[in-house]
PDB file of C-alpha atoms and ligand atoms in Angstrom:
ATOM      1  CA  MET A  22      -4.005  -7.578  32.310  1.00 72.00           C
ATOM      2  CA  LEU A  23      -4.604  -6.319  28.804  1.00 83.00           C
ATOM      3  CA  ARG A  24      -4.664  -2.537  28.655  1.00 95.00           C
ATOM      4  CA  LYS A  25      -5.065  -0.680  25.384  1.00 96.00           C
ATOM      5  CA  SER A  26      -2.084   1.639  24.890  1.00 97.00           C
ATOM      6  CA  ILE A  27      -2.374   5.372  24.345  1.00 98.00           C
ATOM      7  CA  ILE A  28      -0.052   7.421  22.191  1.00 98.00           C
ATOM      8  CA  ALA A  29      -0.615  11.094  22.977  1.00 98.00           C
ATOM      9  CA  GLY A  30       1.070  14.121  21.424  1.00 98.00           C
ATOM     10  CA  ASN A  31       1.586  17.219  23.541  1.00 98.00           C
ATOM     11  CA  TRP A  32       2.131  20.071  21.101  1.00 98.00           C
ATOM     12  CA  LYS A  33       2.734  22.584  23.916  1.00 98.00           C
ATOM     13  CA  MET A  34       2.810  26.211  22.625  1.00 98.00           C
ATOM     14  CA  ASN A  35       3.474  25.315  19.000  1.00 98.00           C
ATOM     15  CA  GLY A  36       1.500  25.711  15.817  1.00 98.00           C
ATOM     16  CA  HIS A  37      -0.550  28.208  13.841  1.00 98.00           C
ATOM     17  CA  LEU A  38      -3.678  27.425  11.878  1.00 98.00           C
ATOM     18  CA  ALA A  39      -2.260  26.822   8.411  1.00 98.00           C
ATOM     19  CA  ASP A  40       0.771  24.681   9.332  1.00 98.00           C
ATOM     20  CA  SER A  41      -1.181  22.710  11.951  1.00 98.00           C
ATOM     21  CA  LYS A  42      -3.980  21.821   9.554  1.00 98.00           C
ATOM     22  CA  GLU A  43      -1.315  20.618   7.109  1.00 98.00           C
ATOM     23  CA  LYS A  44       0.359  18.642   9.867  1.00 98.00           C
ATOM     24  CA  VAL A  45      -2.731  16.711  10.921  1.00 98.00           C
ATOM     25  CA  THR A  46      -3.730  16.113   7.302  1.00 98.00           C
ATOM     26  CA  GLU A  47      -0.293  14.581   6.743  1.00 97.00           C
ATOM     27  CA  LEU A  48      -0.744  12.520   9.897  1.00 98.00           C
ATOM     28  CA  VAL A  49      -4.123  11.236   8.738  1.00 97.00           C
ATOM     29  CA  ASN A  50      -2.600  10.263   5.375  1.00 97.00           C
ATOM     30  CA  LEU A  51       0.320   8.464   6.985  1.00 97.00           C
ATOM     31  CA  LEU A  52      -2.093   6.524   9.183  1.00 96.00           C
ATOM     32  CA  LYS A  53      -4.403   5.606   6.331  1.00 93.00           C
ATOM     33  CA  ASN A  54      -3.351   2.025   5.831  1.00 87.00           C
ATOM     34  CA  LEU A  55      -2.331   1.396   9.396  1.00 92.00           C
ATOM     35  CA  ASP A  56      -4.525  -0.089  12.022  1.00 90.00           C
ATOM     36  CA  PRO A  57      -2.951   1.418  15.151  1.00 93.00           C
ATOM     37  CA  LYS A  58      -3.100  -0.792  18.211  1.00 93.00           C
ATOM     38  CA  ALA A  59      -3.158   2.273  20.481  1.00 97.00           C
ATOM     39  CA  ASP A  60      -5.720   4.982  21.161  1.00 97.00           C
ATOM     40  CA  LEU A  61      -4.394   8.181  19.571  1.00 98.00           C
ATOM     41  CA  VAL A  62      -4.585  11.658  21.067  1.00 98.00           C
ATOM     42  CA  ILE A  63      -3.305  15.077  20.065  1.00 98.00           C
ATOM     43  CA  CYS A  64      -3.227  17.946  22.544  1.00 98.00           C
ATOM     44  CA  PRO A  65      -2.720  21.145  20.554  1.00 98.00           C
ATOM     45  CA  PRO A  66      -2.915  24.723  21.856  1.00 98.00           C
ATOM     46  CA  TYR A  67      -6.522  25.810  22.597  1.00 98.00           C
ATOM     47  CA  THR A  68      -6.516  28.108  19.544  1.00 98.00           C
ATOM     48  CA  LEU A  69      -6.296  25.145  17.170  1.00 98.00           C
ATOM     49  CA  ILE A  70      -8.746  22.721  18.732  1.00 98.00           C
ATOM     50  CA  SER A  71     -11.926  23.539  16.836  1.00 97.00           C
ATOM     51  CA  GLU A  72     -10.243  23.721  13.419  1.00 97.00           C
ATOM     52  CA  LEU A  73      -8.387  20.457  13.984  1.00 98.00           C
ATOM     53  CA  TYR A  74     -11.578  18.827  15.238  1.00 98.00           C
ATOM     54  CA  ARG A  75     -13.114  19.410  11.787  1.00 96.00           C
ATOM     55  CA  ILE A  76     -10.313  17.347  10.241  1.00 97.00           C
ATOM     56  CA  LEU A  77      -9.958  14.679  12.934  1.00 97.00           C
ATOM     57  CA  ASN A  78     -13.554  14.234  14.008  1.00 92.00           C
ATOM     58  CA  ASP A  79     -14.136  10.970  12.139  1.00 90.00           C
ATOM     59  CA  LYS A  80     -10.520   9.807  11.949  1.00 92.00           C
ATOM     60  CA  ASN A  81      -9.970   7.934  15.207  1.00 92.00           C
ATOM     61  CA  ILE A  82      -7.612  10.599  16.505  1.00 97.00           C
ATOM     62  CA  ASN A  83      -8.896  12.230  19.669  1.00 98.00           C
ATOM     63  CA  LEU A  84      -8.215  15.746  20.834  1.00 98.00           C
ATOM     64  CA  GLY A  85      -7.166  16.897  24.282  1.00 98.00           C
ATOM     65  CA  GLY A  86      -6.449  20.149  26.087  1.00 98.00           C
ATOM     66  CA  GLN A  87      -3.132  20.893  27.795  1.00 98.00           C
ATOM     67  CA  ASP A  88      -4.715  22.180  31.011  1.00 98.00           C
ATOM     68  CA  SER A  89      -8.095  23.174  32.428  1.00 98.00           C
ATOM     69  CA  HIS A  90      -9.276  25.191  35.435  1.00 98.00           C
ATOM     70  CA  PHE A  91     -11.154  23.668  38.345  1.00 98.00           C
ATOM     71  CA  ALA A  92     -13.933  26.242  38.151  1.00 97.00           C
ATOM     72  CA  THR A  93     -16.836  25.885  35.740  1.00 91.00           C
ATOM     73  CA  LYS A  94     -16.805  29.553  34.751  1.00 94.00           C
ATOM     74  CA  GLY A  95     -16.137  33.007  36.112  1.00 96.00           C
ATOM     75  CA  ALA A  96     -13.431  35.575  36.741  1.00 98.00           C
ATOM     76  CA  HIS A  97     -10.334  33.598  35.707  1.00 97.00           C
ATOM     77  CA  THR A  98      -8.599  35.651  33.048  1.00 97.00           C
ATOM     78  CA  GLY A  99      -6.656  33.528  30.598  1.00 96.00           C
ATOM     79  CA  ASP A 100      -8.006  30.205  31.863  1.00 97.00           C
ATOM     80  CA  ILE A 101     -10.227  27.619  30.236  1.00 98.00           C
ATOM     81  CA  SER A 102     -12.795  25.324  31.836  1.00 98.00           C
ATOM     82  CA  PRO A 103     -13.152  21.577  31.294  1.00 98.00           C
ATOM     83  CA  ALA A 104     -16.663  22.116  29.914  1.00 98.00           C
ATOM     84  CA  MET A 105     -15.215  24.477  27.281  1.00 98.00           C
ATOM     85  CA  LEU A 106     -12.766  21.792  26.156  1.00 98.00           C
ATOM     86  CA  LYS A 107     -15.573  19.262  26.015  1.00 98.00           C
ATOM     87  CA  ASP A 108     -17.621  21.733  23.997  1.00 97.00           C
ATOM     88  CA  LEU A 109     -14.843  21.912  21.369  1.00 97.00           C
ATOM     89  CA  GLY A 110     -14.752  18.140  20.967  1.00 97.00           C
ATOM     90  CA  CYS A 111     -11.954  17.233  23.376  1.00 98.00           C
ATOM     91  CA  LYS A 112     -12.023  13.842  25.013  1.00 98.00           C
ATOM     92  CA  TYR A 113      -8.843  14.230  27.087  1.00 98.00           C
ATOM     93  CA  VAL A 114      -6.996  16.842  29.112  1.00 98.00           C
ATOM     94  CA  ILE A 115      -3.387  16.859  30.331  1.00 98.00           C
ATOM     95  CA  LEU A 116      -3.175  18.033  33.950  1.00 98.00           C
ATOM     96  CA  GLY A 117      -0.219  18.640  36.219  1.00 98.00           C
ATOM     97  CA  HIS A 118       2.416  18.800  33.476  1.00 98.00           C
ATOM     98  CA  SER A 119       5.730  19.816  35.034  1.00 98.00           C
ATOM     99  CA  GLU A 120       5.749  22.977  32.905  1.00 98.00           C
ATOM    100  CA  ARG A 121       2.482  23.940  34.658  1.00 98.00           C
ATOM    101  CA  ARG A 122       3.730  22.841  38.076  1.00 97.00           C
ATOM    102  CA  VAL A 123       6.984  24.814  37.711  1.00 95.00           C
ATOM    103  CA  ASN A 124       6.016  27.836  35.574  1.00 96.00           C
ATOM    104  CA  HIS A 125       2.543  28.363  37.055  1.00 96.00           C
ATOM    105  CA  GLN A 126       3.220  27.193  40.604  1.00 96.00           C
ATOM    106  CA  GLU A 127       0.573  24.469  40.432  1.00 97.00           C
ATOM    107  CA  SER A 128       0.539  22.457  43.636  1.00 98.00           C
ATOM    108  CA  ASN A 129      -0.763  18.920  44.078  1.00 98.00           C
ATOM    109  CA  GLU A 130      -3.729  20.479  45.878  1.00 97.00           C
ATOM    110  CA  ILE A 131      -4.672  22.630  42.873  1.00 98.00           C
ATOM    111  CA  ILE A 132      -4.136  19.709  40.515  1.00 98.00           C
ATOM    112  CA  ASN A 133      -6.412  17.556  42.673  1.00 97.00           C
ATOM    113  CA  LYS A 134      -9.217  20.103  42.215  1.00 97.00           C
ATOM    114  CA  LYS A 135      -8.555  20.248  38.482  1.00 98.00           C
ATOM    115  CA  VAL A 136      -8.642  16.457  38.166  1.00 97.00           C
ATOM    116  CA  LYS A 137     -11.998  16.342  39.971  1.00 96.00           C
ATOM    117  CA  ALA A 138     -13.489  19.064  37.792  1.00 97.00           C
ATOM    118  CA  ALA A 139     -12.208  17.589  34.521  1.00 97.00           C
ATOM    119  CA  ILE A 140     -13.519  14.109  35.321  1.00 96.00           C
ATOM    120  CA  GLY A 141     -16.785  15.618  36.526  1.00 95.00           C
ATOM    121  CA  ASN A 142     -17.140  17.206  33.098  1.00 96.00           C
ATOM    122  CA  GLY A 143     -16.597  13.940  31.285  1.00 96.00           C
ATOM    123  CA  LEU A 144     -12.946  14.336  30.256  1.00 97.00           C
ATOM    124  CA  ILE A 145     -10.283  11.645  30.564  1.00 98.00           C
ATOM    125  CA  VAL A 146      -7.411  13.092  32.585  1.00 98.00           C
ATOM    126  CA  ILE A 147      -3.776  12.462  31.669  1.00 98.00           C
ATOM    127  CA  LEU A 148      -2.138  13.267  34.993  1.00 98.00           C
ATOM    128  CA  CYS A 149       1.593  14.007  34.720  1.00 98.00           C
ATOM    129  CA  ILE A 150       3.996  13.189  37.527  1.00 98.00           C
ATOM    130  CA  GLY A 151       7.769  12.997  37.706  1.00 98.00           C
ATOM    131  CA  GLU A 152      10.880  13.992  39.591  1.00 98.00           C
ATOM    132  CA  SER A 153      13.439  16.744  39.015  1.00 98.00           C
ATOM    133  CA  LEU A 154      17.107  15.972  38.412  1.00 97.00           C
ATOM    134  CA  GLU A 155      17.946  17.043  41.938  1.00 98.00           C
ATOM    135  CA  GLU A 156      15.298  14.729  43.394  1.00 98.00           C
ATOM    136  CA  LYS A 157      16.607  11.880  41.247  1.00 97.00           C
ATOM    137  CA  ASN A 158      20.173  12.522  42.381  1.00 97.00           C
ATOM    138  CA  PHE A 159      19.060  12.370  46.009  1.00 98.00           C
ATOM    139  CA  ASN A 160      17.250   9.070  45.342  1.00 97.00           C
ATOM    140  CA  LYS A 161      13.904  10.686  46.003  1.00 98.00           C
ATOM    141  CA  THR A 162      12.115   9.618  42.796  1.00 98.00           C
ATOM    142  CA  LEU A 163       9.752   7.067  44.339  1.00 98.00           C
ATOM    143  CA  ASP A 164       8.931   9.332  47.308  1.00 98.00           C
ATOM    144  CA  VAL A 165       8.139  12.285  45.045  1.00 98.00           C
ATOM    145  CA  ILE A 166       5.935  10.189  42.822  1.00 98.00           C
ATOM    146  CA  THR A 167       4.092   8.626  45.738  1.00 98.00           C
ATOM    147  CA  LYS A 168       3.297  12.055  47.164  1.00 98.00           C
ATOM    148  CA  GLN A 169       2.200  13.408  43.780  1.00 98.00           C
ATOM    149  CA  ILE A 170      -0.231  10.527  43.290  1.00 97.00           C
ATOM    150  CA  GLU A 171      -1.555  10.565  46.854  1.00 97.00           C
ATOM    151  CA  GLU A 172      -2.148  14.315  46.839  1.00 97.00           C
ATOM    152  CA  SER A 173      -3.257  14.890  43.236  1.00 96.00           C
ATOM    153  CA  LEU A 174      -5.909  12.211  42.969  1.00 95.00           C
ATOM    154  CA  PRO A 175      -9.432  12.492  44.311  1.00 90.00           C
ATOM    155  CA  LYS A 176     -10.531   9.682  46.635  1.00 80.00           C
ATOM    156  CA  THR A 177     -13.026   8.074  44.280  1.00 80.00           C
ATOM    157  CA  LEU A 178     -11.949   7.379  40.747  1.00 84.00           C
ATOM    158  CA  ASP A 179     -12.824   5.160  37.859  1.00 87.00           C
ATOM    159  CA  SER A 180      -9.916   3.742  35.849  1.00 87.00           C
ATOM    160  CA  GLN A 181     -11.710   4.732  32.629  1.00 91.00           C
ATOM    161  CA  ASN A 182     -11.277   8.415  33.439  1.00 95.00           C
ATOM    162  CA  LEU A 183      -7.646   8.456  34.432  1.00 97.00           C
ATOM    163  CA  VAL A 184      -4.324   7.978  32.681  1.00 98.00           C
ATOM    164  CA  ILE A 185      -1.003   8.591  34.425  1.00 98.00           C
ATOM    165  CA  ALA A 186       2.017   9.927  32.531  1.00 98.00           C
ATOM    166  CA  TYR A 187       5.386   9.413  34.196  1.00 98.00           C
ATOM    167  CA  GLU A 188       7.608  12.204  32.922  1.00 98.00           C
ATOM    168  CA  PRO A 189      10.967  12.704  34.644  1.00 98.00           C
ATOM    169  CA  ILE A 190      11.464  16.475  34.401  1.00 98.00           C
ATOM    170  CA  TRP A 191      15.138  16.070  33.484  1.00 98.00           C
ATOM    171  CA  ALA A 192      14.139  13.936  30.464  1.00 98.00           C
ATOM    172  CA  ILE A 193      11.676  16.443  28.969  1.00 98.00           C
ATOM    173  CA  GLY A 194      13.069  18.063  25.837  1.00 97.00           C
ATOM    174  CA  THR A 195      16.644  17.109  26.714  1.00 98.00           C
ATOM    175  CA  GLY A 196      17.229  13.951  24.684  1.00 97.00           C
ATOM    176  CA  LEU A 197      17.969  12.122  27.955  1.00 97.00           C
ATOM    177  CA  VAL A 198      15.896   9.122  29.013  1.00 97.00           C
ATOM    178  CA  PRO A 199      16.095   6.957  32.122  1.00 98.00           C
ATOM    179  CA  ASN A 200      17.483   3.468  31.640  1.00 97.00           C
ATOM    180  CA  LEU A 201      14.895   0.778  30.953  1.00 98.00           C
ATOM    181  CA  GLU A 202      15.264  -0.793  34.377  1.00 98.00           C
ATOM    182  CA  ASP A 203      14.486   2.531  36.076  1.00 97.00           C
ATOM    183  CA  ILE A 204      11.394   3.058  33.916  1.00 98.00           C
ATOM    184  CA  LYS A 205      10.221  -0.436  34.859  1.00 98.00           C
ATOM    185  CA  ILE A 206      10.768   0.185  38.561  1.00 98.00           C
ATOM    186  CA  VAL A 207       8.956   3.533  38.544  1.00 98.00           C
ATOM    187  CA  HIS A 208       5.976   2.271  36.516  1.00 98.00           C
ATOM    188  CA  ALA A 209       5.551  -0.768  38.763  1.00 98.00           C
ATOM    189  CA  HIS A 210       5.759   1.535  41.772  1.00 98.00           C
ATOM    190  CA  ILE A 211       3.085   3.842  40.317  1.00 98.00           C
ATOM    191  CA  ARG A 212       0.738   0.893  39.896  1.00 97.00           C
ATOM    192  CA  GLN A 213       1.405  -0.198  43.453  1.00 97.00           C
ATOM    193  CA  VAL A 214       0.616   3.281  44.793  1.00 97.00           C
ATOM    194  CA  LEU A 215      -2.560   3.403  42.691  1.00 96.00           C
ATOM    195  CA  THR A 216      -3.559   0.082  44.226  1.00 95.00           C
ATOM    196  CA  LYS A 217      -3.257   1.626  47.672  1.00 94.00           C
ATOM    197  CA  VAL A 218      -4.894   4.940  46.809  1.00 93.00           C
ATOM    198  CA  ILE A 219      -7.772   3.580  44.675  1.00 92.00           C
ATOM    199  CA  SER A 220      -8.081  -0.220  44.518  1.00 92.00           C
ATOM    200  CA  LYS A 221      -6.237  -3.127  42.948  1.00 93.00           C
ATOM    201  CA  GLU A 222      -9.029  -3.713  40.482  1.00 93.00           C
ATOM    202  CA  GLN A 223      -8.983  -0.106  39.236  1.00 93.00           C
ATOM    203  CA  ALA A 224      -5.195   0.219  39.392  1.00 94.00           C
ATOM    204  CA  ASP A 225      -4.742  -2.793  37.122  1.00 95.00           C
ATOM    205  CA  LYS A 226      -6.785  -1.069  34.438  1.00 96.00           C
ATOM    206  CA  ILE A 227      -5.208   2.408  34.559  1.00 96.00           C
ATOM    207  CA  ARG A 228      -2.921   3.164  31.641  1.00 97.00           C
ATOM    208  CA  ILE A 229       0.524   4.451  32.685  1.00 98.00           C
ATOM    209  CA  LEU A 230       2.380   6.309  29.928  1.00 98.00           C
ATOM    210  CA  TYR A 231       6.046   7.178  29.725  1.00 98.00           C
ATOM    211  CA  GLY A 232       7.024  10.702  28.594  1.00 98.00           C
ATOM    212  CA  GLY A 233      10.296  12.603  28.211  1.00 98.00           C
ATOM    213  CA  SER A 234      12.381  12.525  25.001  1.00 98.00           C
ATOM    214  CA  LEU A 235      10.395   9.581  23.630  1.00 98.00           C
ATOM    215  CA  LYS A 236      11.475   9.390  19.980  1.00 98.00           C
ATOM    216  CA  ALA A 237      11.103   7.114  16.986  1.00 97.00           C
ATOM    217  CA  ASP A 238      14.437   5.428  17.740  1.00 97.00           C
ATOM    218  CA  ASN A 239      13.983   4.714  21.458  1.00 98.00           C
ATOM    219  CA  SER A 240      10.229   4.092  21.493  1.00 98.00           C
ATOM    220  CA  LYS A 241      10.260   0.391  20.664  1.00 98.00           C
ATOM    221  CA  GLU A 242      12.263  -0.709  23.699  1.00 98.00           C
ATOM    222  CA  ILE A 243      10.438   1.669  26.049  1.00 98.00           C
ATOM    223  CA  LEU A 244       6.904   0.936  24.842  1.00 98.00           C
ATOM    224  CA  GLU A 245       7.532  -2.796  25.054  1.00 97.00           C
ATOM    225  CA  LEU A 246       8.181  -2.665  28.803  1.00 97.00           C
ATOM    226  CA  GLU A 247       5.686  -4.194  31.168  1.00 92.00           C
ATOM    227  CA  ASP A 248       3.549  -1.544  32.871  1.00 93.00           C
ATOM    228  CA  VAL A 249       4.287   0.975  30.096  1.00 98.00           C
ATOM    229  CA  ASP A 250       0.947   1.463  28.389  1.00 98.00           C
ATOM    230  CA  GLY A 251       1.916   4.066  25.839  1.00 98.00           C
ATOM    231  CA  GLY A 252       3.617   7.432  25.660  1.00 98.00           C
ATOM    232  CA  LEU A 253       3.151  11.171  26.033  1.00 98.00           C
ATOM    233  CA  ILE A 254       5.252  12.758  23.335  1.00 98.00           C
ATOM    234  CA  GLY A 255       6.308  16.406  23.018  1.00 98.00           C
ATOM    235  CA  GLY A 256       8.883  17.303  20.360  1.00 98.00           C
ATOM    236  CA  ALA A 257       8.489  14.193  18.207  1.00 98.00           C
ATOM    237  CA  SER A 258       4.700  14.626  18.044  1.00 98.00           C
ATOM    238  CA  LEU A 259       5.232  17.788  15.982  1.00 98.00           C
ATOM    239  CA  ILE A 260       6.749  15.760  13.142  1.00 98.00           C
ATOM    240  CA  PRO A 261       4.037  13.525  11.653  1.00 98.00           C
ATOM    241  CA  ALA A 262       6.467  10.880  10.319  1.00 98.00           C
ATOM    242  CA  ASP A 263       8.167  10.590  13.722  1.00 98.00           C
ATOM    243  CA  PHE A 264       4.862  10.441  15.565  1.00 98.00           C
ATOM    244  CA  VAL A 265       3.675   7.667  13.244  1.00 98.00           C
ATOM    245  CA  ALA A 266       6.934   5.757  13.754  1.00 98.00           C
ATOM    246  CA  ILE A 267       6.242   5.826  17.505  1.00 98.00           C
ATOM    247  CA  ILE A 268       2.620   4.767  16.950  1.00 98.00           C
ATOM    248  CA  LYS A 269       3.904   1.789  14.947  1.00 97.00           C
ATOM    249  CA  ASN A 270       6.068   0.774  17.890  1.00 97.00           C
ATOM    250  CA  SER A 271       3.215   0.756  20.397  1.00 96.00           C
ATOM    251  CA  LYS A 272       1.887  -2.516  21.681  1.00 89.00           C
TER     252      LYS A 272
HETATM  253  P1  LIG B  22       9.405  15.773  24.981  1.00 93.32           P
HETATM  254  O1  LIG B  22       8.202  16.335  25.898  1.00 93.32           O
HETATM  255  O2  LIG B  22       8.906  14.542  24.280  1.00 93.32           O
HETATM  256  O3  LIG B  22       9.689  16.896  24.026  1.00 93.32           O
HETATM  257  O4  LIG B  22      10.546  15.478  25.890  1.00 93.32           O
HETATM  258  C1  LIG B  22       7.351  15.451  26.584  1.00 93.32           C
HETATM  259  C2  LIG B  22       6.354  16.231  27.400  1.00 93.32           C
HETATM  260  O5  LIG B  22       6.713  17.255  27.995  1.00 93.32           O
HETATM  261  O6  LIG B  22       5.172  15.846  27.493  1.00 93.32           O
END
């Protein structure tokens, strides 16, 4: 099955207007003579989206939010709705990132509602899943991931609207990555669970990204793996040259 890869940058809570505009301009220049094989996405903080959209609008680099609420509007201080992201020009939204699950106590049940709302508003969801170090050490990785998929995904789904990002929590921002065999096993398992939860036909088309300390120097071997359809990149996406090096390594 041929799936087009996605290389997505998660800027997290980094960047002000001036330096971020410079950053994406540099990125656009570095990509000028490249014909990336992957779909490209940047998920900056909300405050930067509309300004960056002006620069990226016609450049084949899509924008995404880092979270969105399940409600359409209302009394939710500090939150943002999927329709608001769409309004700013976003095509994607990251949901269920471990930093949201841990720091904001987001349960699979809440994430399920968010996924439904985001898809309902025409966004492509990048759903993050992954185990903690403790869960890994107790050999619970596949169980945790199965439960996250089963509970976070709505019953009816179209593969076009969903991307899964496997991000072991212990690999995020630490410089540690699982060995290649483990990544292969987990990604194959994710596709198997998606087959059960949705359908084989849809599951075959869903892109499954790897995330967690994905860097220029380890991206080639990871992105080449079967069932790895791209990457979700934190730290290295803040350095345009590094991000481009990863893009070059995508299949
Ligand atoms: P990292 O972050 O690449 O800095 O490890 C990845 C992520 O949290 O999405």
